[in-house]
Coordinates of C-alpha atoms and ligand atoms in Angstrom, one line a residue:
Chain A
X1 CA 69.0 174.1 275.9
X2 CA 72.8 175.0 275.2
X3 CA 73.2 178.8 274.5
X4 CA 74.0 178.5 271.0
X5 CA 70.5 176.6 270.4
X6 CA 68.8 178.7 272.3
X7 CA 70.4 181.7 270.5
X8 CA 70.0 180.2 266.8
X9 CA 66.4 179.3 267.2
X10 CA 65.6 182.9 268.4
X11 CA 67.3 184.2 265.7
X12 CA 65.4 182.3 263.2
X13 CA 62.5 183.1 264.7
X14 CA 62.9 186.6 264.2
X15 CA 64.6 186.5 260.3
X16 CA 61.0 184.8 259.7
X17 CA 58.9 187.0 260.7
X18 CA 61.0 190.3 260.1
X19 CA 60.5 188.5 255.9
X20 CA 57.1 187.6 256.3
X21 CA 56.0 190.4 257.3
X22 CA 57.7 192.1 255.1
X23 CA 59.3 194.4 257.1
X24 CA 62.7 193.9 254.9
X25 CA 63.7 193.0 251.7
X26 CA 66.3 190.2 252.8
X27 CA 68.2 189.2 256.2
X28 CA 72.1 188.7 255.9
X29 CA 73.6 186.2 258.6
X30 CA 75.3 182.9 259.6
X31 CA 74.5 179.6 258.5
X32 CA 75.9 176.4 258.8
X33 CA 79.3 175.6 256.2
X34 CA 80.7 172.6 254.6
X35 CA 83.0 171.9 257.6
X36 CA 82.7 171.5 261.0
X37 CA 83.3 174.8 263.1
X38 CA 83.5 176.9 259.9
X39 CA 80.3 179.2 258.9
X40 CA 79.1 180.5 255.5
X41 CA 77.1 184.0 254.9
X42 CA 73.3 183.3 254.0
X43 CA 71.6 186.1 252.9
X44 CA 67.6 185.2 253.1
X45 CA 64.8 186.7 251.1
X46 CA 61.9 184.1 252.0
X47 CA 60.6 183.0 255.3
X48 CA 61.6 179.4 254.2
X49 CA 65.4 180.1 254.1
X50 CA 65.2 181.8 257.9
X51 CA 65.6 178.3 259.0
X52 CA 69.0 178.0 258.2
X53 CA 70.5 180.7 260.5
X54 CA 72.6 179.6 263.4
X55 CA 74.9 181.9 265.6
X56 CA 77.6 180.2 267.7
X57 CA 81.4 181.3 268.4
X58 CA 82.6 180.1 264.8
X59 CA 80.4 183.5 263.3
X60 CA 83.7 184.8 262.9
X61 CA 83.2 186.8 259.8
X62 CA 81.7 190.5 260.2
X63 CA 78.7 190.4 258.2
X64 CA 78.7 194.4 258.0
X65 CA 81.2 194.1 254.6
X66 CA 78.0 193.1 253.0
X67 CA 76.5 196.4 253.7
X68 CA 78.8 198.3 251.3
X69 CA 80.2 195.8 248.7
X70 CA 76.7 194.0 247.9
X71 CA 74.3 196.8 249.3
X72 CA 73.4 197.8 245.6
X73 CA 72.5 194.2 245.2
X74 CA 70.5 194.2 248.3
X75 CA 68.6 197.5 247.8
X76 CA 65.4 198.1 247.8
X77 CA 62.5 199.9 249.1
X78 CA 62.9 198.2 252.8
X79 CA 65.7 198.0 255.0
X80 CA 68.4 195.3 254.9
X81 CA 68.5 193.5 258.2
X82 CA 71.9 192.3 259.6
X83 CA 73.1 189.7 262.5
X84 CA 76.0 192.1 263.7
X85 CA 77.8 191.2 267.3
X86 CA 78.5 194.3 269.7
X87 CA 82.0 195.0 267.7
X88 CA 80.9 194.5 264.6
X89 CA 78.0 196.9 264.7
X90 CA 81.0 199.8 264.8
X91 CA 81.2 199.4 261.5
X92 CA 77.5 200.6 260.9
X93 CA 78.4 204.1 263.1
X94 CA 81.3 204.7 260.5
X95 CA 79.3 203.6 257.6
X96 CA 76.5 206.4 258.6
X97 CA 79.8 208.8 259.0
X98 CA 81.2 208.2 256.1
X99 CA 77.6 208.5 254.2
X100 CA 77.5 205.2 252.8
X101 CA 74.6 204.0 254.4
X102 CA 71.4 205.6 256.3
X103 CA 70.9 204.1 259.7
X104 CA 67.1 203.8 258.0
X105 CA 68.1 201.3 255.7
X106 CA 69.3 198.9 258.2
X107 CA 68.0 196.6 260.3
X108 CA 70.4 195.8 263.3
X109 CA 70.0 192.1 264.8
X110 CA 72.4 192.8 267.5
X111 CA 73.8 189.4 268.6
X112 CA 75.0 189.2 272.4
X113 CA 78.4 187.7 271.8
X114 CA 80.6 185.7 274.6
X115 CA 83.6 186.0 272.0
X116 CA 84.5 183.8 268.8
X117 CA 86.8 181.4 268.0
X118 CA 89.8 181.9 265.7
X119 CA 91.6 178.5 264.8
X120 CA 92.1 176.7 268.7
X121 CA 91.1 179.4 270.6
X122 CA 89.3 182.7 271.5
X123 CA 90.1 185.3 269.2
X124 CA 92.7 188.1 269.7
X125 CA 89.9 190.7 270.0
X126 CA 87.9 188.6 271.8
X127 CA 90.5 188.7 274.6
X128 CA 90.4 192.4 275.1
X129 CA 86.7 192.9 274.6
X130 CA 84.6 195.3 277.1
X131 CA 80.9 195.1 275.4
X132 CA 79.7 191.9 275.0
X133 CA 76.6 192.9 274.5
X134 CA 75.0 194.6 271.3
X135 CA 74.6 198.6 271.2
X136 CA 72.2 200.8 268.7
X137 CA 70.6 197.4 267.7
X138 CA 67.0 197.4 266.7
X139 CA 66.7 194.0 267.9
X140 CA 68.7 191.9 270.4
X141 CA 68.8 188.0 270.0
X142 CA 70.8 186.2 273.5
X143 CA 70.6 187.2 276.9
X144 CA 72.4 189.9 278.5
X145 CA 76.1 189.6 279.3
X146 CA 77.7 190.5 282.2
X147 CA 80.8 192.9 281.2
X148 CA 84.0 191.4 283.3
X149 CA 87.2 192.6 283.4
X150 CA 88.4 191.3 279.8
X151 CA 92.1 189.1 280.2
X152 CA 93.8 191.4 277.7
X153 CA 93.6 194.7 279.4
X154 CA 95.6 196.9 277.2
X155 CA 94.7 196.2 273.7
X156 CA 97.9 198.3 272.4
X157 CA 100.3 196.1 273.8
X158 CA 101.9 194.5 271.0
X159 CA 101.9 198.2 269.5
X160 CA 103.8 199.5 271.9
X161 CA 106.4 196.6 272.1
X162 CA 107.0 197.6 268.2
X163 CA 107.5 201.4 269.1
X164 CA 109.5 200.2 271.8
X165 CA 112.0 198.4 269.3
X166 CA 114.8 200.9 267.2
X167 CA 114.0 202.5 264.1
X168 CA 116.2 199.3 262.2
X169 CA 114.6 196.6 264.3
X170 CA 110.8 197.8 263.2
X171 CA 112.0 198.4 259.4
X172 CA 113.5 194.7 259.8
X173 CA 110.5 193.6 261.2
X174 CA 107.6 195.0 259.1
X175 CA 110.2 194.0 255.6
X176 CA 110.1 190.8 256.2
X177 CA 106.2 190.8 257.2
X178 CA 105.7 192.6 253.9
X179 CA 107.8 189.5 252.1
X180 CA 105.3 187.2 252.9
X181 CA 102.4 189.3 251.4
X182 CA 101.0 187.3 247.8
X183 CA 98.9 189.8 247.0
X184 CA 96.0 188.7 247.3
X185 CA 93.9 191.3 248.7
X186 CA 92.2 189.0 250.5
X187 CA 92.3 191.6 253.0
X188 CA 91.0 194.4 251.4
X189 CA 88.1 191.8 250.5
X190 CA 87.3 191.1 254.0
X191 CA 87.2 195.1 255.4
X192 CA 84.3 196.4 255.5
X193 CA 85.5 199.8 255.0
X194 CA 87.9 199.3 252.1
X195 CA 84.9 199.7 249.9
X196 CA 86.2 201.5 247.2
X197 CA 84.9 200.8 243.9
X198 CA 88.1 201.1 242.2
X199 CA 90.6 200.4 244.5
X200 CA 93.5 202.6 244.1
X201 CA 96.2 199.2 244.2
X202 CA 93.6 198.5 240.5
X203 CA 94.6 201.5 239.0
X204 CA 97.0 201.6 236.0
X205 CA 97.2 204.7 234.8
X206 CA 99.1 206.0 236.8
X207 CA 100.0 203.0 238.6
X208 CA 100.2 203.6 242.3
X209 CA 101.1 200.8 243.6
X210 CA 103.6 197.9 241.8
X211 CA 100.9 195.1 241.5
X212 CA 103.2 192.6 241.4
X213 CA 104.5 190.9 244.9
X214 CA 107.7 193.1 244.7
X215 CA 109.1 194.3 247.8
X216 CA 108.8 197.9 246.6
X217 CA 104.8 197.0 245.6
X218 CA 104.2 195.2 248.9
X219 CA 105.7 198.1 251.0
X220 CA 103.7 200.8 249.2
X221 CA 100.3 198.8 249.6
X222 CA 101.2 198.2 253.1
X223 CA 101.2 201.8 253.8
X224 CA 98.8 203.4 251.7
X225 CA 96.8 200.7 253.0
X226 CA 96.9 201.1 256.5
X227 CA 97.0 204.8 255.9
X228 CA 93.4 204.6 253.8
X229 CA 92.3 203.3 257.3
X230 CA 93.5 205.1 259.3
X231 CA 91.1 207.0 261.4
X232 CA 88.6 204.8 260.0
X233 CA 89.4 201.3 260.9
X234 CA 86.7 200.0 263.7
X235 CA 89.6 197.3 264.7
X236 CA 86.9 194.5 263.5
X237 CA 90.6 192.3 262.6
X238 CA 89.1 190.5 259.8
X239 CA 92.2 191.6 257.8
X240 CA 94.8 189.8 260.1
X241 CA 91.7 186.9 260.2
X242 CA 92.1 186.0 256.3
X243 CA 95.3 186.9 255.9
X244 CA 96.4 183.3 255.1
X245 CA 100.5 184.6 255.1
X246 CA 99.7 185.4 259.3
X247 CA 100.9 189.0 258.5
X248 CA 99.8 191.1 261.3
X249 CA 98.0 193.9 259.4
X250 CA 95.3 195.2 262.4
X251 CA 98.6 196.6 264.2
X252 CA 99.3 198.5 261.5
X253 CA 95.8 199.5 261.9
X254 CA 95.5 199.9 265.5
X255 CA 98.9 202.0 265.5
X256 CA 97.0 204.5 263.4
X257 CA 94.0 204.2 265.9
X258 CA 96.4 205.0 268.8
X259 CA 97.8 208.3 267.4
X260 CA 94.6 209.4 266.1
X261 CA 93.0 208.9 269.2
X262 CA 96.3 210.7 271.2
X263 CA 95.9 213.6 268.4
X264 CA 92.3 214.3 268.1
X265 CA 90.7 212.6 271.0
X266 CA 88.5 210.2 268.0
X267 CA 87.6 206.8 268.1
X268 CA 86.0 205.6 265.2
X269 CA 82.6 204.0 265.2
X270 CA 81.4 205.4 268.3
X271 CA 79.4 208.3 267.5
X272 CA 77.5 208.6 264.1
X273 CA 77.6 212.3 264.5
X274 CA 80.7 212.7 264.8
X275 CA 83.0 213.6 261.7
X276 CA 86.0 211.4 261.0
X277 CA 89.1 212.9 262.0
X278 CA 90.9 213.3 258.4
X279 CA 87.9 215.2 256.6
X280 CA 87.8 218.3 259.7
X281 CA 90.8 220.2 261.2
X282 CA 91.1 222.6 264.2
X283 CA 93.3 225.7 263.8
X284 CA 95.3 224.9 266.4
X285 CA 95.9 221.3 265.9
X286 CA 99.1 219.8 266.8
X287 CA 102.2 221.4 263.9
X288 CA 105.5 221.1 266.0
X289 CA 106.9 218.9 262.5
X290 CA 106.0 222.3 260.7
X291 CA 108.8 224.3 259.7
Chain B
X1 CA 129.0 206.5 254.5
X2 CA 130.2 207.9 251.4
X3 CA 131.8 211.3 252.0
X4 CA 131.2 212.8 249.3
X5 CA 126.9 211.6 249.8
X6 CA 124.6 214.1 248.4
X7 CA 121.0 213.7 249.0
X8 CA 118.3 213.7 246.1
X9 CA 115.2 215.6 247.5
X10 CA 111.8 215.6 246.0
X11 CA 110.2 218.8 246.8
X12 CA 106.1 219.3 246.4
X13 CA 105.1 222.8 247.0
X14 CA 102.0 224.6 245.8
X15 CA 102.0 227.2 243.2
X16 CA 100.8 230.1 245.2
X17 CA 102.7 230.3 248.5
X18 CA 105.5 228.4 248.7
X19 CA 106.0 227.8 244.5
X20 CA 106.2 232.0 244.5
X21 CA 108.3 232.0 247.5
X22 CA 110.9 229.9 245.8
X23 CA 110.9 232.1 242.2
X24 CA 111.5 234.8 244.6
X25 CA 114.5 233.8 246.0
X26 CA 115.7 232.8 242.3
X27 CA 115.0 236.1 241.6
X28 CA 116.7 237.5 244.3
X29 CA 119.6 235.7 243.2
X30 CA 119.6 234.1 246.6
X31 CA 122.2 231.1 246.4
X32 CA 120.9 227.7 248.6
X33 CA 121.8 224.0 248.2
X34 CA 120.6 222.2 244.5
X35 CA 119.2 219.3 245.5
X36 CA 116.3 219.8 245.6
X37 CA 113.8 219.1 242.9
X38 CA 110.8 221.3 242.8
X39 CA 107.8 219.4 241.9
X40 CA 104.6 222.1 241.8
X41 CA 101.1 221.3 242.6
X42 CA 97.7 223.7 243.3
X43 CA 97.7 223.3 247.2
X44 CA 99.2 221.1 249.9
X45 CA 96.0 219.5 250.2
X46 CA 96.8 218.2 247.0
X47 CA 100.0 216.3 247.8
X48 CA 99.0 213.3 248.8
X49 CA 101.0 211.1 250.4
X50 CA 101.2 208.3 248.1
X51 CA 103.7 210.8 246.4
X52 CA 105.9 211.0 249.3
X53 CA 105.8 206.7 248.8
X54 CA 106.2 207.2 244.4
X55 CA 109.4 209.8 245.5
X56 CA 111.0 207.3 247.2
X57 CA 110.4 204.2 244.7
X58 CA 111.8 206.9 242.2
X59 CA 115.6 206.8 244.7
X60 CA 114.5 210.1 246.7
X61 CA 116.6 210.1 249.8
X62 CA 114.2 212.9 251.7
X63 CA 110.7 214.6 250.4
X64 CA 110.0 218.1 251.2
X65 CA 106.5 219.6 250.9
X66 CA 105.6 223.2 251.5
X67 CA 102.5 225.3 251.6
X68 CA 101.0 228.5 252.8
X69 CA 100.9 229.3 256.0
X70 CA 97.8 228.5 258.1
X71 CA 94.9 231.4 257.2
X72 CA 96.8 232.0 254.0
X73 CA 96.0 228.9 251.8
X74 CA 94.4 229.9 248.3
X75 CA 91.6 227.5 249.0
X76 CA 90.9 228.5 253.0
X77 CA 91.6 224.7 254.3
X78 CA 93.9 223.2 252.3
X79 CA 96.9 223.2 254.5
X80 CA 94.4 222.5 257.5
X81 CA 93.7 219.5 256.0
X82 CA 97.4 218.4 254.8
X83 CA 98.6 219.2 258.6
X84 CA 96.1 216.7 259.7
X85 CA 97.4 214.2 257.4
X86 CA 101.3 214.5 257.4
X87 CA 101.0 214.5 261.1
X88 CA 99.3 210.8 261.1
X89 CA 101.1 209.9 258.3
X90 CA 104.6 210.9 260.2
X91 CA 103.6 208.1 262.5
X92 CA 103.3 205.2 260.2
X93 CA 106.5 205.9 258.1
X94 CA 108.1 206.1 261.9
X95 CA 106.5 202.6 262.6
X96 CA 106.9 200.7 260.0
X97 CA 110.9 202.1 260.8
X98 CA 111.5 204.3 258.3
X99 CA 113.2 208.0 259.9
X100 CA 110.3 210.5 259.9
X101 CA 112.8 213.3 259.3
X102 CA 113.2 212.5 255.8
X103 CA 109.8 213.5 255.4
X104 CA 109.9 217.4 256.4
X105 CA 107.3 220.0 256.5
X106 CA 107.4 223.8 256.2
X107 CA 105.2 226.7 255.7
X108 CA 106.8 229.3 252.9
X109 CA 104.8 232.0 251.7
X110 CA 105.0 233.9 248.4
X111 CA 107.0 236.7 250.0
X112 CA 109.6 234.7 252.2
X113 CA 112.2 233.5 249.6
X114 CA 115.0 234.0 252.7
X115 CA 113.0 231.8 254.6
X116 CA 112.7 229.0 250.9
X117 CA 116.8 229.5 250.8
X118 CA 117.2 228.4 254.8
X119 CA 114.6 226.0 254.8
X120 CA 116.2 224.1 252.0
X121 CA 119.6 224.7 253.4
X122 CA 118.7 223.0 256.5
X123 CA 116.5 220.5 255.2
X124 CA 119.4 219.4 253.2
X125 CA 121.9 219.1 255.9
X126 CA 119.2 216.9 257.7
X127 CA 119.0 214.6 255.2
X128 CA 122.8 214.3 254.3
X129 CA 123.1 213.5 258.0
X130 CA 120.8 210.5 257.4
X131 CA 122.9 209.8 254.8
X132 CA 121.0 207.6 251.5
X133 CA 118.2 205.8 252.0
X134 CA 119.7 202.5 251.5
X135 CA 117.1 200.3 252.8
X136 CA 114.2 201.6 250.6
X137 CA 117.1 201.6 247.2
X138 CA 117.1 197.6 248.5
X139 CA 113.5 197.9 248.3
X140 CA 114.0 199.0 244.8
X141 CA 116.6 196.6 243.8
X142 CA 114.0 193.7 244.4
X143 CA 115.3 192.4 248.0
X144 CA 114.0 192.6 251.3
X145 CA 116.8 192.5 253.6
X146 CA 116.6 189.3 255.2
X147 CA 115.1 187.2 252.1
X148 CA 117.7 185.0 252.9
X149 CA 116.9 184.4 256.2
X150 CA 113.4 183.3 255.0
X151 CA 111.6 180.4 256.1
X152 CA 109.2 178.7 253.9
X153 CA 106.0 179.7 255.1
X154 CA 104.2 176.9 256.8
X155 CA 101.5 175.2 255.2
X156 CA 98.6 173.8 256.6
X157 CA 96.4 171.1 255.0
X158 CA 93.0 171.1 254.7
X159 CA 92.8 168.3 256.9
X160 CA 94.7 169.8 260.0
X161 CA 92.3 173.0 259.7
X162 CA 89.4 170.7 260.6
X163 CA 91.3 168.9 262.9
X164 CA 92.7 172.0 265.3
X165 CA 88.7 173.1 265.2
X166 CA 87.3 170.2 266.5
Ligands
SF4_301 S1 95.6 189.1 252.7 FE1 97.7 189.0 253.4 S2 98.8 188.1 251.6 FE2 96.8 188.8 250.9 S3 97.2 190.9 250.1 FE3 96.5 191.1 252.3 S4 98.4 191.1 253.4 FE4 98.9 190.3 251.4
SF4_302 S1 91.3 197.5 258.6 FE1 91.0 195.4 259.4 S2 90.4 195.7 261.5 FE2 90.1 197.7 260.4 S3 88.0 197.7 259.7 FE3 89.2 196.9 258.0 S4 89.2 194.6 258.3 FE4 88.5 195.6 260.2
SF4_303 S1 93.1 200.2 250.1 FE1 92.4 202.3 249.9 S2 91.7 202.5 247.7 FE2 91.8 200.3 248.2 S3 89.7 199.8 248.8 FE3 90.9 200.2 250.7 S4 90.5 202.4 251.1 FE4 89.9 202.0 249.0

C-alpha cells in the first residue's frame, strides 16, 4: 500500500472513532476536490463523513486558519480536532500565546509530512524543512520520518540577497511588487493569524489604509501588514501560496522574523509559554536609534 | 536637489515628557528650526506606526516622535513598549527601501527644552540632507516608478493549472 493510502485510511480511521465516540464535536481536514491534485477542507461532524478524509502532498492548505476564523462556529462543549502537519501545528503554540485558543479545546492529529506540492514541485518551505514529523500532537497518523539535511539550508537567503541590494534597488523592487497587488486580501484570508474581526484595511472611519489598488493604498497595507505579523508570523507561506499576483509577501514576513529573532532571541510558535516579543520589553533592550 | 529644499516634519510627542519639554523651550524663548509640526498624543506607546505611514501619505519628508525617557513614562511601560516597536519597525521601512533616518527617535523630558531645541535642530539637518521624499510624493501622485515598465501579468488558464499538476 502506497504511503498516501496507507496514511488516508489511518486517518479516517481515527476521525471515526474520535466522532463516534464522541470525544469531539467535529474533525477539520483534507478531502478530495473537484480537480485532480487540488484538495478541499471537510470539516466532519458524523462518523459517516470520516470516510472522506485523504492526506497526500496536495494538503497544501494549513487547516489551523479554521481554528480562529470559524472556531465560534465550531464550538462547543468538546474539543475541535484538526489534521495539522509538523509546521502547521506552530500556529496552535501562537494561538495558545496570543489567547485565542486553549490547548484543551483542540484536538491535534499531527500528520507526519514528507513535504507538499506547490504547482510542479515541492514547496518553497518544504525545501528548507527540518521536522518532518508532528510535535505536541495528541495523535500522530504516518510513520516516523527520518530528519535529513533539508536542500535549502539557509531559509533567509532570498532575504538577505534583498538587504544586500541599495536602499533604491529594494524601494524599486518591493514598488513594483506592490503594483501588482488587486487587493484582494486573499492573503489575509489564508493567515491563520490575521484574525482580526475587523480588520484594520475595513475600517473607514478613519481610514487607515486607501482601499482602493492605489500605489499609496497598496504600500501602506503592505507594511502595516507585514508589520501586524511581525513577531507573530509562524512562516506557514500560505500568504505567498494564494497570492494569485506571485507577490512575495512571506519575505516580508520572514524579514521581520529575522530581526526579531536577532533582537529578542524569539521565534514564534515554539513555546506556548512564552510571551510574544511586541507585548513584553526588557529595560535594557537594544535603543542605539534613540536620541 | 532644490537648494532652497526645506523639509516638512511630522512630529508625535506625548503630552507629559516631551509635549512639556517643547512649551518649555517656547517659553524660554529658545529659537530652533520651524519645521516641525507638533502633533500631541498621551504616551509614545500611543503612536503607532501606521501614523508614521498616514504622515507620509500626507507629503511628510521625515517623522519625529518623542517620549519620556525610560523609568519616566507617565504610564510605567509605555515607552518600553514603543522602543520595542520602532526598533522592528526601523527594519521594514529600511527593507522595503525606504531611509530609516527619516523616521527618528528621541527621548525629551518635561525639563530639557535645550535638549527639544537641538534635537529638532539636528533632526532637521538630517532630513534636509535626504532631501524630499520624492519617491513616496510619486506614491501619492498615483505612480509607481516603473509602471511603465510593466508587464502584463501572466495569466494562467484553468486548464494549464490541471495540466502542470498532473
Ligand atoms: S493576495 Fe496578493 S493581490 Fe491579494 S491582497 Fe494579498 S498581496 Fe494583494
Ligand atoms: S503571514 Fe503568511 S506565512 Fe506568516 S502566518 Fe500568516 S499566512 Fe503564514
Ligand atoms: S492585517 Fe492587521 S488588522 Fe488586518 S487582520 Fe491582519 S493583523 Fe488584523
Amino acid at each position: 500500500m502506497s504511503n498516501d493510502i496507507k496514511q488516508s485510511s489511518e486517518a479516517k480511521k481515527l476521525a471515526r472513532e474520535l466522532l463516534e465516540q464522541g470525544k469531539v464535536s467535529a474533525v477539520i481536514g483534507y478531502a478530495e476536490g473537484t480537480l485532480k491534485g487540488r484538495v478541499q477542507t471537510l470539516i466532519a461532524r458524523n462518523p459517516l463523513d470520516a470516510e472522506k478524509f485523504i492526506f497526500n502532498e496536495y494538503c497544501v492548505n494549513n487547516l489551523a486558519v479554521y481554528l480562529t476564523k470559524s472556531y465560534r462556529l465550531l464550538k462547543s462543549d468538546k474539543p475541535v480536532a484538526v489534521f495539522l502537519k509538523p509546521c502547521d501545528i506552530r500556529t496552535v503554540t501562537a494561538l495558545i500565546q496570543e489567547h485565542q485558543i486553549k490547548r484543551e479545546d483542540i484536538f491535534i492529529i499531527g500528520m507526519s509530512c514528507q513535504g507538499v506540492r506547490n504547482g510542479n514541485g515541492l514547496s518553497g518551505k518544504c525545501r528548507a524543512c527540518r521536522m518532518h514529523n508532528p510535535q505536541y500532537s495528541d495523535a500522530v497518523i504516518g510513520e516516523a520520518i527520518e530528519e535529513k539535511e533539508p536542500e535549502v539550508t539557509d531559509p533567509f537567503a532570498r532575504v538577505k540577497e534583498i538587504e544586500n541590494m541599495s536602499t533604491q534597488e529594494r524601494w524599486q523592487f518591493w514598488t513594483k511588487e506592490f503594483d501588482k497587488c488587486i487587493r484582494c486580501y486573499a492573503c489575509r484570508q489564508a493567515c491563520p493569524l490575521c484574525y482580526c474581526e475587523q480588520c484594520i484595511v475595513d475600517k473607514t472611519q478613519p481610514r487607515w489604509i486607501e482601499s482602493s489598488a492605489h500605489p499609496v493604498g497598496n504600500m501602506a497595507w503592505h507594511l502595516i501588514r507585514a508589520f501586524h505579523l511581525a513577531g507573530r508570523c509562524i512562516g506557514c507561506g500560505e500568504c505567498d501560496r494564494v497570492c494569485h499576483q506571485n507577490i512575495p509577501l512571506s519575505l516580508l514576513n520572514m524579514k521581520m522574523s529575522k530581526e526579531i529573532f536577532d533582537l529578542y532571541g524569539y521565534r514564534s510558535g515554539v513555546d506556548p509559554e512564552a510571551k510574544p516579543p511586541l507585548t513584553e520589553f526588557k529595560m535594557e533592550d537594544n535603543e542605539e536609534f534613540i536620541r | 536637489m532644490n537648494e532652497n529644499f526645506e523639509p516638512k516634519i511630522a512630529a508625535f510627542v506625548c503630552t507629559w515628557c516631551t509635549y512639556t519639554g517643547a512649551d518649555l523651550a517656547g517659553t524660554s524663548r529658545l529659537k530652533y528650526e520651524p519645521n516641525v509640526r507638533v502633533l500631541r498624543l498621551p504616551c509614545t506607546g500611543r503612536i503607532d506606526f501606521s501614523l508614521v505611514i498616514k504622515a507620509f501619505e500626507n507629503g511628510a519628508d521625515g517623522v519625529l516622535i518623542s517620549g519620556c525617557h525610560p523609568n519616566d513614562c507617565h504610564y510605567n511601560a509605555g515607552n518600553f513598549h514603543a522602543r520595542r516597536r520602532f526598533a522592528v519597525f526601523r527594519k521594514l521601512l529600511e527593507f522595503v527601501g525606504i531611509d530609516p533616518n527619516r523616521v527618528q527617535f528621541s527621548w525629551v523630558s518635561a525639563a530639557e527644552g535645550a535638549k527639544w531645541r537641538d534635537v529638532v535642530n539636528e533632526v532637521t539637518d538630517e532630513i534636509r540632507s535626504l532631501g524630499p521624499f520624492t519617491e513616496y510624493q510619486k506614491l501619492i501622485a498615483g505612480s509607481f516608478p516603473f509602471q511603465n515598465e510593466m508587464s502584463e501579468p501572466e495569466v494562467i488558464s484553468e486548464k494549464e493549472q490541471v495540466e502542470n499538476v498532473k
